[in-house]
mmCIF file with all atom_site columns, C-alpha atoms in Angstrom:
data_model
loop_
_atom_site.group_PDB
_atom_site.id
_atom_site.type_symbol
_atom_site.label_atom_id
_atom_site.label_alt_id
_atom_site.label_comp_id
_atom_site.label_asym_id
_atom_site.label_entity_id
_atom_site.label_seq_id
_atom_site.pdbx_PDB_ins_code
_atom_site.Cartn_x
_atom_site.Cartn_y
_atom_site.Cartn_z
_atom_site.occupancy
_atom_site.B_iso_or_equiv
_atom_site.pdbx_formal_charge
_atom_site.auth_seq_id
_atom_site.auth_comp_id
_atom_site.auth_asym_id
_atom_site.auth_atom_id
_atom_site.pdbx_PDB_model_num
ATOM 1  C CA . MET A 1 1  ? -15.453 11.177  11.479  1.00 0.00 ? 388 MET A CA 1
ATOM 2  C CA . HIS A 1 2  ? -13.634 10.566  8.176   1.00 0.00 ? 389 HIS A CA 1
ATOM 3  C CA . ASP A 1 3  ? -13.451 6.781   8.398   1.00 0.00 ? 390 ASP A CA 1
ATOM 4  C CA . ASN A 1 4  ? -13.647 6.423   4.628   1.00 0.00 ? 391 ASN A CA 1
ATOM 5  C CA . VAL A 1 5  ? -10.696 8.761   4.085   1.00 0.00 ? 392 VAL A CA 1
ATOM 6  C CA . SER A 1 6  ? -8.598  7.025   6.745   1.00 0.00 ? 393 SER A CA 1
ATOM 7  C CA . CYS A 1 7  ? -9.416  3.610   5.307   1.00 0.00 ? 394 CYS A CA 1
ATOM 8  C CA . MET A 1 8  ? -8.593  4.770   1.789   1.00 0.00 ? 395 MET A CA 1
ATOM 9  C CA . PHE A 1 9  ? -5.305  6.298   2.948   1.00 0.00 ? 396 PHE A CA 1
ATOM 10 C CA . LEU A 1 10 ? -4.392  3.096   4.790   1.00 0.00 ? 397 LEU A CA 1
ATOM 11 C CA . ILE A 1 11 ? -5.191  1.012   1.696   1.00 0.00 ? 398 ILE A CA 1
ATOM 12 C CA . MET A 1 12 ? -3.027  3.313   -0.449  1.00 0.00 ? 399 MET A CA 1
ATOM 13 C CA . VAL A 1 13 ? -0.094  3.023   1.976   1.00 0.00 ? 400 VAL A CA 1
ATOM 14 C CA . LEU A 1 14 ? -0.413  -0.768  2.157   1.00 0.00 ? 401 LEU A CA 1
ATOM 15 C CA . TYR A 1 15 ? -0.703  -1.000  -1.629  1.00 0.00 ? 402 TYR A CA 1
ATOM 16 C CA . GLU A 1 16 ? 2.365   1.184   -2.178  1.00 0.00 ? 403 GLU A CA 1
ATOM 17 C CA . SER A 1 17 ? 4.342   -0.798  0.415   1.00 0.00 ? 404 SER A CA 1
ATOM 18 C CA . HIS A 1 18 ? 3.410   -4.077  -1.264  1.00 0.00 ? 405 HIS A CA 1
ATOM 19 C CA . PHE A 1 19 ? 4.327   -2.605  -4.648  1.00 0.00 ? 406 PHE A CA 1
ATOM 20 C CA . CYS A 1 20 ? 7.741   -1.443  -3.368  1.00 0.00 ? 407 CYS A CA 1
ATOM 21 C CA . LEU A 1 21 ? 8.425   -4.826  -1.754  1.00 0.00 ? 408 LEU A CA 1
ATOM 22 C CA . THR A 1 22 ? 7.499   -6.592  -4.991  1.00 0.00 ? 409 THR A CA 1
ATOM 23 C CA . ILE A 1 23 ? 9.896   -4.380  -6.962  1.00 0.00 ? 410 ILE A CA 1
ATOM 24 C CA . LEU A 1 24 ? 12.712  -4.768  -4.425  1.00 0.00 ? 411 LEU A CA 1
ATOM 25 C CA . GLN A 1 25 ? 12.350  -8.554  -4.489  1.00 0.00 ? 412 GLN A CA 1
ATOM 26 C CA . PRO A 1 26 ? 14.363  -10.265 -7.251  1.00 0.00 ? 413 PRO A CA 1
ATOM 27 C CA . ALA A 1 27 ? 12.136  -11.176 -10.181 1.00 0.00 ? 414 ALA A CA 1
ATOM 28 C CA . VAL A 1 28 ? 12.404  -14.937 -10.524 1.00 0.00 ? 415 VAL A CA 1
#
């Protein structure tokens, strides 16, 4: 029913995960 909400939540989680991975990786 709330496909938009689920999609938005998934995008937020993926974005946060990518952000965390980028921070954890050594800045070269």
